[in-house]
Short mmCIF file of C-alpha atoms and ligand atoms in Angstrom, two decimals:
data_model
loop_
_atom_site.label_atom_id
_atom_site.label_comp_id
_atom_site.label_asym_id
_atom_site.label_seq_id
_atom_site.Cartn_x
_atom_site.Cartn_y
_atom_site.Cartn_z
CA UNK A 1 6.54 7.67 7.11
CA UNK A 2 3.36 5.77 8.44
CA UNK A 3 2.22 6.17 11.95
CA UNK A 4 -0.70 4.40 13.26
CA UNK A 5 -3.45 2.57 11.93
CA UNK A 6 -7.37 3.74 12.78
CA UNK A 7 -10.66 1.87 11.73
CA UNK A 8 -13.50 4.73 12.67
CA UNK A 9 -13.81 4.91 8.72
CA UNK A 10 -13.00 1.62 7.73
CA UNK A 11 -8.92 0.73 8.20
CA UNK A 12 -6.57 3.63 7.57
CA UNK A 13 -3.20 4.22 8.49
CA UNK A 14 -2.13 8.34 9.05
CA UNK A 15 0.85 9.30 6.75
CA UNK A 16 3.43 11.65 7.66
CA UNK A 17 5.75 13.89 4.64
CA UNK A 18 8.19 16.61 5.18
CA UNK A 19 9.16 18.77 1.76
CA UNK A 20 12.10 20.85 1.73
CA UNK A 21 9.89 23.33 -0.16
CA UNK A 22 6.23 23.84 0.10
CA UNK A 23 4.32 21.73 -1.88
CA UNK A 24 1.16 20.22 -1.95
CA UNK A 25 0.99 16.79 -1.46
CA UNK A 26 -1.19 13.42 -2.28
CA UNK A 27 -0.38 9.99 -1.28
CA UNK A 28 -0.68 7.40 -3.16
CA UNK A 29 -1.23 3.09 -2.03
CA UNK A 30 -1.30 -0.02 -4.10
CA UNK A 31 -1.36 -3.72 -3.87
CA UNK A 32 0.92 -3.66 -6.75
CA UNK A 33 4.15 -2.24 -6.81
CA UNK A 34 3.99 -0.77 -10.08
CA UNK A 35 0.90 0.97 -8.66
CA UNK A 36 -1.75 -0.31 -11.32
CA UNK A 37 -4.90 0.36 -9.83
CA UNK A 38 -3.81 2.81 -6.82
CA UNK A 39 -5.90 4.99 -5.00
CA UNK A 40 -5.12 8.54 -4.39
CA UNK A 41 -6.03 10.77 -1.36
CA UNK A 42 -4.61 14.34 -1.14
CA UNK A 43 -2.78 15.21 1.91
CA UNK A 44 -5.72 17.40 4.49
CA UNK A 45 -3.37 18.54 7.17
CA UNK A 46 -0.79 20.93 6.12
CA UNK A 47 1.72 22.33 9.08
CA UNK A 48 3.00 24.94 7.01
CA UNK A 49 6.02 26.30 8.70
CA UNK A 50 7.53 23.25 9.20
CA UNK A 51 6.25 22.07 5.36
CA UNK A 52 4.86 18.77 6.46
CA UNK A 53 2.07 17.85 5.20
CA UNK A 54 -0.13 14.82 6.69
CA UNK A 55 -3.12 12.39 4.82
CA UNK A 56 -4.63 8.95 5.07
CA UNK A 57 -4.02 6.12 3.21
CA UNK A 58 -7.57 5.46 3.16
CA UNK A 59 -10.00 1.63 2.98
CA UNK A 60 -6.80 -0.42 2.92
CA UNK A 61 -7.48 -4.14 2.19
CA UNK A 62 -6.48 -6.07 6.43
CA UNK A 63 -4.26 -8.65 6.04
CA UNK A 64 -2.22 -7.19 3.40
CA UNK A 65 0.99 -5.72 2.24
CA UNK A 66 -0.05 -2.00 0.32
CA UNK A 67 2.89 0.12 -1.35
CA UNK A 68 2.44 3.59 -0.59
CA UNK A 69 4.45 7.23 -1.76
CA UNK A 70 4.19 10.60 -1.27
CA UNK A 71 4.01 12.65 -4.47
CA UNK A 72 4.68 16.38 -4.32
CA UNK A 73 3.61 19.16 -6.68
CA UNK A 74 5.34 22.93 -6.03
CA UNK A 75 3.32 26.19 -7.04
CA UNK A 76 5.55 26.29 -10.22
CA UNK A 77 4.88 23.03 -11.36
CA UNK A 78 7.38 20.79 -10.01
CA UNK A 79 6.80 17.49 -9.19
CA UNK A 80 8.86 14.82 -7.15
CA UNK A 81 7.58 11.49 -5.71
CA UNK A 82 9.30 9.81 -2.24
CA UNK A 83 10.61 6.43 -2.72
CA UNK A 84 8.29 3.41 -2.11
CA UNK A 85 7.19 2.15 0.91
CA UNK A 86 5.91 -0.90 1.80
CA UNK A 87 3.31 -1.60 5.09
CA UNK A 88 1.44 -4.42 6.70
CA UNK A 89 -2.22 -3.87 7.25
CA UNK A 90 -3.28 -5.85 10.33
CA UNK A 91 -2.51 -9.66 9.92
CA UNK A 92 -5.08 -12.00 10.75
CA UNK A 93 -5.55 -14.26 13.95
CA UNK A 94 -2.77 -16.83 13.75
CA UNK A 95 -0.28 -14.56 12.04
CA UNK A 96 3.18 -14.11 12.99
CA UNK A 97 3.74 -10.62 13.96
CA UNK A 98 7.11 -8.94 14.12
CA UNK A 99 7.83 -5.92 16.40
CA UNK A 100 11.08 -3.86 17.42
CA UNK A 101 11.45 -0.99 19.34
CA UNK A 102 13.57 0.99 21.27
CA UNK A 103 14.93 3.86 22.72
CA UNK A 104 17.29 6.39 24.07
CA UNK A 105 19.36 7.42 20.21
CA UNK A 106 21.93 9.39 19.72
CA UNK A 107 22.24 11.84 16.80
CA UNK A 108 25.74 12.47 16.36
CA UNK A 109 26.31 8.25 15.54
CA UNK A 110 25.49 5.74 13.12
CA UNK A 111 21.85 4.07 14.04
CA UNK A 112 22.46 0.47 12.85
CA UNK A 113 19.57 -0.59 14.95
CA UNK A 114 16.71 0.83 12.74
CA UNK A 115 18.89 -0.63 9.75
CA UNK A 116 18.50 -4.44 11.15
CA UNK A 117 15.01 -4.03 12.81
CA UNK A 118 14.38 -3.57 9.13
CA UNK A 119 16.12 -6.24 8.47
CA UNK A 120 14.72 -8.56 10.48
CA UNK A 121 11.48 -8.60 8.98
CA UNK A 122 10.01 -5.98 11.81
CA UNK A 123 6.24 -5.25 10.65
CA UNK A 124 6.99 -1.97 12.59
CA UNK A 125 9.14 -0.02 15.36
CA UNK A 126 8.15 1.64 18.20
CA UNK A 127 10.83 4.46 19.67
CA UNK A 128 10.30 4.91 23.27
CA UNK A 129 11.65 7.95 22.85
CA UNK A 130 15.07 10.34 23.80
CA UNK A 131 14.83 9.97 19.80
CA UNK A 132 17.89 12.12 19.16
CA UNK A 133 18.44 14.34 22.22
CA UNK A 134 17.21 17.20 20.56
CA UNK A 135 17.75 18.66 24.14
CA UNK A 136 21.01 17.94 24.87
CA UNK A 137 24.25 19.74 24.22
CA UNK A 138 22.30 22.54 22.93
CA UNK A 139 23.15 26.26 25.00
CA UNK A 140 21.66 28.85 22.47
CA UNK A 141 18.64 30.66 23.09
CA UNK A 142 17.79 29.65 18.87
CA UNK A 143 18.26 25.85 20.00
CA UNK A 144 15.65 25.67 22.41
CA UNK A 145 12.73 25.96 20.04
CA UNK A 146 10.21 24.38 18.29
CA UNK A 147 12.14 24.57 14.69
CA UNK A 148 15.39 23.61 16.43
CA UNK A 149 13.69 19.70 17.78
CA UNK A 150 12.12 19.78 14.86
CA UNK A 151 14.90 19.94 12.82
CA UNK A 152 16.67 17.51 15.08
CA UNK A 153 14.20 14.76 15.00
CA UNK A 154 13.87 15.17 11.11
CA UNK A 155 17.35 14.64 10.63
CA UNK A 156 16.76 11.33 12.86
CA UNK A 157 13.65 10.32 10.55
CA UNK A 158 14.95 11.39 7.52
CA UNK A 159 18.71 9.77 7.96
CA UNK A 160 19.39 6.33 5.83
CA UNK A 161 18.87 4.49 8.91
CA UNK A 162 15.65 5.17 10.82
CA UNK A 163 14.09 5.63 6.69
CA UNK A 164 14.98 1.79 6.27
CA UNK A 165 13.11 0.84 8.70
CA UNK A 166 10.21 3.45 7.78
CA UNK A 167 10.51 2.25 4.03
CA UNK A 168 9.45 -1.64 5.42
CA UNK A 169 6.76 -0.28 8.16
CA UNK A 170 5.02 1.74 10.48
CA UNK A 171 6.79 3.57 13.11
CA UNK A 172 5.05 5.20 16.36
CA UNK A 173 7.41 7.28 18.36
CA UNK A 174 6.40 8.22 22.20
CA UNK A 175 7.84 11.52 23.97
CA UNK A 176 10.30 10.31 27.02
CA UNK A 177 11.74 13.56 29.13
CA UNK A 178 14.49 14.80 26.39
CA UNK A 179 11.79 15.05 23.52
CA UNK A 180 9.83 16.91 26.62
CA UNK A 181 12.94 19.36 27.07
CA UNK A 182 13.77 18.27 30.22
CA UNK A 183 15.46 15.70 32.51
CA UNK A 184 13.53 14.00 34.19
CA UNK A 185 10.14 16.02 32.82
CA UNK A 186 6.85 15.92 34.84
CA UNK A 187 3.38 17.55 34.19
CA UNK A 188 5.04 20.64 36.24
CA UNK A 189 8.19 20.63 34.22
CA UNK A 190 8.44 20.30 30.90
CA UNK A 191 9.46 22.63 28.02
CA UNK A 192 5.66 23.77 27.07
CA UNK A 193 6.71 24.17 23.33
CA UNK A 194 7.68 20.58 22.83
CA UNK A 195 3.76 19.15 22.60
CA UNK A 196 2.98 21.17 19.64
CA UNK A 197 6.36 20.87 18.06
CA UNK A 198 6.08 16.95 18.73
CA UNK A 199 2.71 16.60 17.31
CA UNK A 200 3.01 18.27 14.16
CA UNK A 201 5.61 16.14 13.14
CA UNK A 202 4.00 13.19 14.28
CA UNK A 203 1.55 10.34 13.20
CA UNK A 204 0.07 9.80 15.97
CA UNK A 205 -3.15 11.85 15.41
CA UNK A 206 -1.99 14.24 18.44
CA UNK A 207 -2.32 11.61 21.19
CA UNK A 208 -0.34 11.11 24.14
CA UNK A 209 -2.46 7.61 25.11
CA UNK A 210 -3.92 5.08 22.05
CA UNK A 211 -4.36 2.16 21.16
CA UNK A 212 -4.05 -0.42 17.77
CA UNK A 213 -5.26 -3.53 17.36
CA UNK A 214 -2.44 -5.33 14.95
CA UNK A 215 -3.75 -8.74 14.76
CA UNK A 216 -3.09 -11.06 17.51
CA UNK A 217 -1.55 -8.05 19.13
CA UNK A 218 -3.40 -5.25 21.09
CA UNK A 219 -1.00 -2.50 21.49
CA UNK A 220 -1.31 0.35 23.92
CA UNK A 221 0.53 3.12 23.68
CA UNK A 222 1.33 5.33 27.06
CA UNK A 223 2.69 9.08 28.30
CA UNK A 224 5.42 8.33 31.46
CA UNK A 225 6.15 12.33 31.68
CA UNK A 226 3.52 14.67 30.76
CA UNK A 227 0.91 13.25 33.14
CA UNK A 228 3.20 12.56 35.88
CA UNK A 229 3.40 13.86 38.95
CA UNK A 230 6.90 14.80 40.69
CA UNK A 231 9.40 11.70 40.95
CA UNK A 232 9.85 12.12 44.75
CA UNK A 233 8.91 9.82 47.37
CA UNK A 234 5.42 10.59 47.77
CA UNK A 235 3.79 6.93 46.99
CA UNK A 236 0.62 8.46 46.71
CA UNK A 237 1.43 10.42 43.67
CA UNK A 238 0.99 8.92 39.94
CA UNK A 239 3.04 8.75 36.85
CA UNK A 240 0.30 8.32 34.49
CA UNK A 241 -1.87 10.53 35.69
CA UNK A 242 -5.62 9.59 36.44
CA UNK A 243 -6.99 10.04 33.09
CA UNK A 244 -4.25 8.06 31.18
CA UNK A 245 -4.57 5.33 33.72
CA UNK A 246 -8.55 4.86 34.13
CA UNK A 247 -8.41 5.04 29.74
CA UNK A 248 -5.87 2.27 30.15
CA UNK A 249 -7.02 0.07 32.59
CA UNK A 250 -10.81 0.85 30.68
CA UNK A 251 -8.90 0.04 26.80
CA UNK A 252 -7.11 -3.18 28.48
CA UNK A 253 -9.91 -4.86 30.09
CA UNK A 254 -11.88 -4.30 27.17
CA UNK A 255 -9.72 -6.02 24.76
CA UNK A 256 -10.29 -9.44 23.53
CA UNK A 257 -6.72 -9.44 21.92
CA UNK A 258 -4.10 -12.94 23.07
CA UNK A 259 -1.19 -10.44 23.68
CA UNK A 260 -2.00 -7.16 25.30
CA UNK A 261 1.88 -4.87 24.44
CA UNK A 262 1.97 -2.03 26.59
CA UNK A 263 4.36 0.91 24.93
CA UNK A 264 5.55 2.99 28.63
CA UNK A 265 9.16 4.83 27.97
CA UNK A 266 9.76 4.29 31.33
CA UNK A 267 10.42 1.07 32.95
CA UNK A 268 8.36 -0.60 35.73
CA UNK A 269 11.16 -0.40 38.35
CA UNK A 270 11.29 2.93 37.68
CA UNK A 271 7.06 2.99 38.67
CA UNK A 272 8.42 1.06 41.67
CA UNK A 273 10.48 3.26 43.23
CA UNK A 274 9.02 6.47 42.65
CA UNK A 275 5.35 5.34 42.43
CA UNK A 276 4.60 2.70 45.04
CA UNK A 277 0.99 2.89 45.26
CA UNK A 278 0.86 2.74 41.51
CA UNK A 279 3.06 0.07 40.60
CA UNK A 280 1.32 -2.17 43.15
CA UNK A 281 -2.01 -1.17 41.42
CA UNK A 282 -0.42 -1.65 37.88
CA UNK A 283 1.25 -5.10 38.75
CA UNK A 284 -2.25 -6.43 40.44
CA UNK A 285 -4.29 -5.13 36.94
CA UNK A 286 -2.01 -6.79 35.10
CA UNK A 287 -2.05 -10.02 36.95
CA UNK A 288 -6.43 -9.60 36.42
CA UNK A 289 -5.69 -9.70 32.59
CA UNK A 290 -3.56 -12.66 32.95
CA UNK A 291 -6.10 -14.36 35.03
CA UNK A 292 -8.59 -13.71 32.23
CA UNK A 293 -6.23 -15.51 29.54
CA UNK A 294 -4.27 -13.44 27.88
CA UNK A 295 -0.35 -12.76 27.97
CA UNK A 296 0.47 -9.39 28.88
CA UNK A 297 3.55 -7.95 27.57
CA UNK A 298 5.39 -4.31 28.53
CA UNK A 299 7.71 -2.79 26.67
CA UNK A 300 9.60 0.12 28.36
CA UNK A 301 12.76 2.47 27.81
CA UNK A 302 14.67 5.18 29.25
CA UNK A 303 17.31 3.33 31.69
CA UNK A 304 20.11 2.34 29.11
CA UNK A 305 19.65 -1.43 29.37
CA UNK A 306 18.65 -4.62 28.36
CA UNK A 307 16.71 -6.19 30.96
CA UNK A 308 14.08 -9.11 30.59
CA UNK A 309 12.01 -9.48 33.77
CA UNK A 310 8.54 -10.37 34.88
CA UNK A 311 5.67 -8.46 37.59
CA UNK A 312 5.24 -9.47 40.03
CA UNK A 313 9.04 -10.78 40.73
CA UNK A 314 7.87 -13.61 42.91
CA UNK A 315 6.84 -16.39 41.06
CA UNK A 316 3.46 -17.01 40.52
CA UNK A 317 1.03 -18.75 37.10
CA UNK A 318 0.00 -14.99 36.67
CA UNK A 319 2.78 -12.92 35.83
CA UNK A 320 3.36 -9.97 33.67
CA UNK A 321 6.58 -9.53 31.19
CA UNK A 322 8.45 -6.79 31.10
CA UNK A 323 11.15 -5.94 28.18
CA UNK A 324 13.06 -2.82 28.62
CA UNK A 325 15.23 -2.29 25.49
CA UNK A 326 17.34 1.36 25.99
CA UNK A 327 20.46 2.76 24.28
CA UNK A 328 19.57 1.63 20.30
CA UNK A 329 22.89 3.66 19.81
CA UNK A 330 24.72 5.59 21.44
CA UNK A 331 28.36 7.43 22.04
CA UNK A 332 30.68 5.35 24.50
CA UNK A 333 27.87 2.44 24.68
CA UNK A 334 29.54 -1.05 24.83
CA UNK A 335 29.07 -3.61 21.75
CA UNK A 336 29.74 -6.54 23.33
CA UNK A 337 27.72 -8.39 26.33
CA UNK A 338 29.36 -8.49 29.26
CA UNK A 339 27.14 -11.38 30.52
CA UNK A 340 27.65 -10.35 34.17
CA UNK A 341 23.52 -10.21 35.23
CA UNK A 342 21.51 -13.11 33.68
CA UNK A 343 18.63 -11.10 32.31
CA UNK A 344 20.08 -7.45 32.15
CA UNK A 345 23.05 -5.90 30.33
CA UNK A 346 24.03 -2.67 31.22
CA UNK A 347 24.63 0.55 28.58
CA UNK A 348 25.10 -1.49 25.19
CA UNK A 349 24.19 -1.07 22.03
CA UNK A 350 20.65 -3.23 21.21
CA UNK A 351 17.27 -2.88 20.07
CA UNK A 352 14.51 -5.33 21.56
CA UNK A 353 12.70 -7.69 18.63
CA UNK A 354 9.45 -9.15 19.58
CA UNK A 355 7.97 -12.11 18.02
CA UNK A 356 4.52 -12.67 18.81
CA UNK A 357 3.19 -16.26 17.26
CA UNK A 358 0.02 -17.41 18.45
CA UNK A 359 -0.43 -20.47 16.11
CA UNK A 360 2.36 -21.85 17.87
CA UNK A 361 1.56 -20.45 21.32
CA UNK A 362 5.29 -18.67 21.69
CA UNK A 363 6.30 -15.05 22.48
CA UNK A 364 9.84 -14.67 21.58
CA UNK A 365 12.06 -11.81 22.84
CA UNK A 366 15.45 -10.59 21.62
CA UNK A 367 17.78 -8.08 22.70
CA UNK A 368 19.96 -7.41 19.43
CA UNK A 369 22.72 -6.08 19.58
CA UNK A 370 22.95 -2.95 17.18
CA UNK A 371 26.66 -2.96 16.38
CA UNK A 372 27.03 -6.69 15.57
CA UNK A 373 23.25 -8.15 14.96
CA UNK A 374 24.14 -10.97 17.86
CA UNK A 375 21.64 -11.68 19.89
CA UNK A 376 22.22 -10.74 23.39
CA UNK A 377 19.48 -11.57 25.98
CA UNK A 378 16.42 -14.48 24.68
CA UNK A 379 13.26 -15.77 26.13
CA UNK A 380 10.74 -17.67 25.06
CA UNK A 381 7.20 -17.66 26.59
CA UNK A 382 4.52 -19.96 25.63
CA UNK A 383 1.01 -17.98 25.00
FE1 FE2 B 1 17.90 8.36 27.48
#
């Protein structure tokens, strides 16, 4: 799969294969699919153990839609080539962009959200993480190690499902506390193990905090575990630690994007009640960027719900949206809205779908329904 884009050496975007032998690997992009003219890069991080090997599709064209495969040559000889892929490079100003994410999957059921994300023309999907629950359920001493999540969040990856998605775009998954081994993990608390196992099969360059410009889009990618301090009620205490916050607030204020997206697993309610002092900080930085033109979006996880709210509550010309999509599929989850809170809906079955259209001023947000494709919460926003 593709993770995320860079442009320290002109535009690249970091590619991601897992052999079932060991193999070396190249990758291979083209603006045709029959890949006349491609370029070819061979793969320069190799995680051995785990046979994944990781490369660059390198100078990519903005603006454009590249075909990319891995191709895979064994010791003996053998070759074998992953299907196509195809990926948006960063649309120009004025572009549509198309976004879903998500969070909180199950293993052990169908994933029809990744399926329709796909389907819906999604440019690329961020998982908020709990991708799997490769720490639930699991009592062995073998299960609680670095091969065992691995394995587990493969499976998710590799399964017909989350690979339809990865076959249309780029995907950027974020740790929440059951990738971290824990619930509930905390910079105290967390199952030490998980960071390396997490990064090596990851395309995210081994970064807990980043950010990618896609277009009219400035997207900013956060921690809400590893950093944190204790959930307790201690409102002097942080969840995104100092660093993570003074790079964000520094990577926000800098940006000259429309739509600042902010990528936190967990939501702002959640900041609220555990982290006074810093969701009243958070909510009155946000409210700055407003101020200064541009529509600030958050996209959060974790709580196994819909909800489509805006910081601060009260209303006010400079507020902040907040989408928290949660439970893309899971055992015993509902299908069907209940309809019984205006702008939340309670342990169903959805993925969230942002639309982000800047040449006609709109931000669009969907709750969709995994199980049925309905749509189950909308707004509209002018930017
Ligand atoms: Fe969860």
């Amino acid at each position: 799969y593709a993770g995320r884009f860079t442009t320290d050496q002109g535009l690249r975007a970091r590619v991601v294969a897992r052999t079932t032998v060991p193999a070396k690997v190249r990758f291979e992009w083209s603006t045709q699919l029959n890949f006349a003219n491609s370029h070819s890069s061979d793969a320069s991080g190799y995680v051995k153990r785990a046979s994944v090997a990781k490369g660059w599709l390198a100078n990519l064209p903005a603006n454009s839609l590249v075909y990319w495969r891995a191709v895979a040559t064994t010791g003996a000889g053998g070759q074998a080539s992953s299907p196509v892929h195809t990926l948006r490079t960063p649309p120009a100003a004025g572009q549509k962009i198309t976004l879903a994410f998500g969070s909180c999957t199950d293993f052990n059921v169908p994933n029809p959200s990744f399926e329709r994300a796909a389907a819906r023309g999604a440019d690329f999907f961020v998982h908020l993480g709990d991708f799997g629950y490769a720490a639930f359920g699991t009592r062995s001493a073998v299960s609680r190690t670095a091969g065992s999540y691995q394995d587990r969040w493969t499976r998710m990856l590799a399964s017909s499902d989350v690979s339809s998605m990865t076959k249309k775009g780029f995907w950027i998954g974020c740790q929440d506390d059951q990738d971290y081994g824990r619930g509930d993990a905390w910079s105290g608390d967390h199952a030490k193990f998980t960071i390396s196992a997490w990064d090596q099969l990851s395309g995210n360059l081994d970064q807990r905090y980043f950010a990618v410009r896609y277009g009219d889009a400035h997207l900013f990618f956060t921690d809400s575990c590893r950093f944190s301090d204790k959930r307790d009620s201690d409102t002097g205490d942080s969840m995104l630690g100092a660093k993570q916050k003074a790079w964000l607030k520094n990577a926000m204020l800098n940006s000259k994007a429309p739509v600042l997206v902010l990528f936190m697993p967990r939501q702002l309610s959640h900041v609220e009640n555990n982290f006074k002092n810093e969701y009243d900080e958070l909510v009155s930085f946000f409210k700055g960027r407003v101020r200064d033109g541009h529509a600030v979006l958050i996209c959060s996880g974790n709580s196994h719900l819909q909800y489509m709210g805006q910081h601060p509550s009260a209303y006010t010309q400079e507020e902040a949206y907040e989408f928290c999509s949660s439970g893309t599929d899971r055992a015993g989850q509902r299908s069907i809205p209940t309809n019984a809170i205006k702008n939340r809906e309670d342990g169903i079955n959805a993925f969230g779908l942002v639309e982000i259209d800047r040449a006609n001023n709109t931000l669009n947000l969907k709750s969709i329904g995994s199980d049925t494709g309905n749509v189950i919460l909308e707004k509209t926003h002018s930017i």
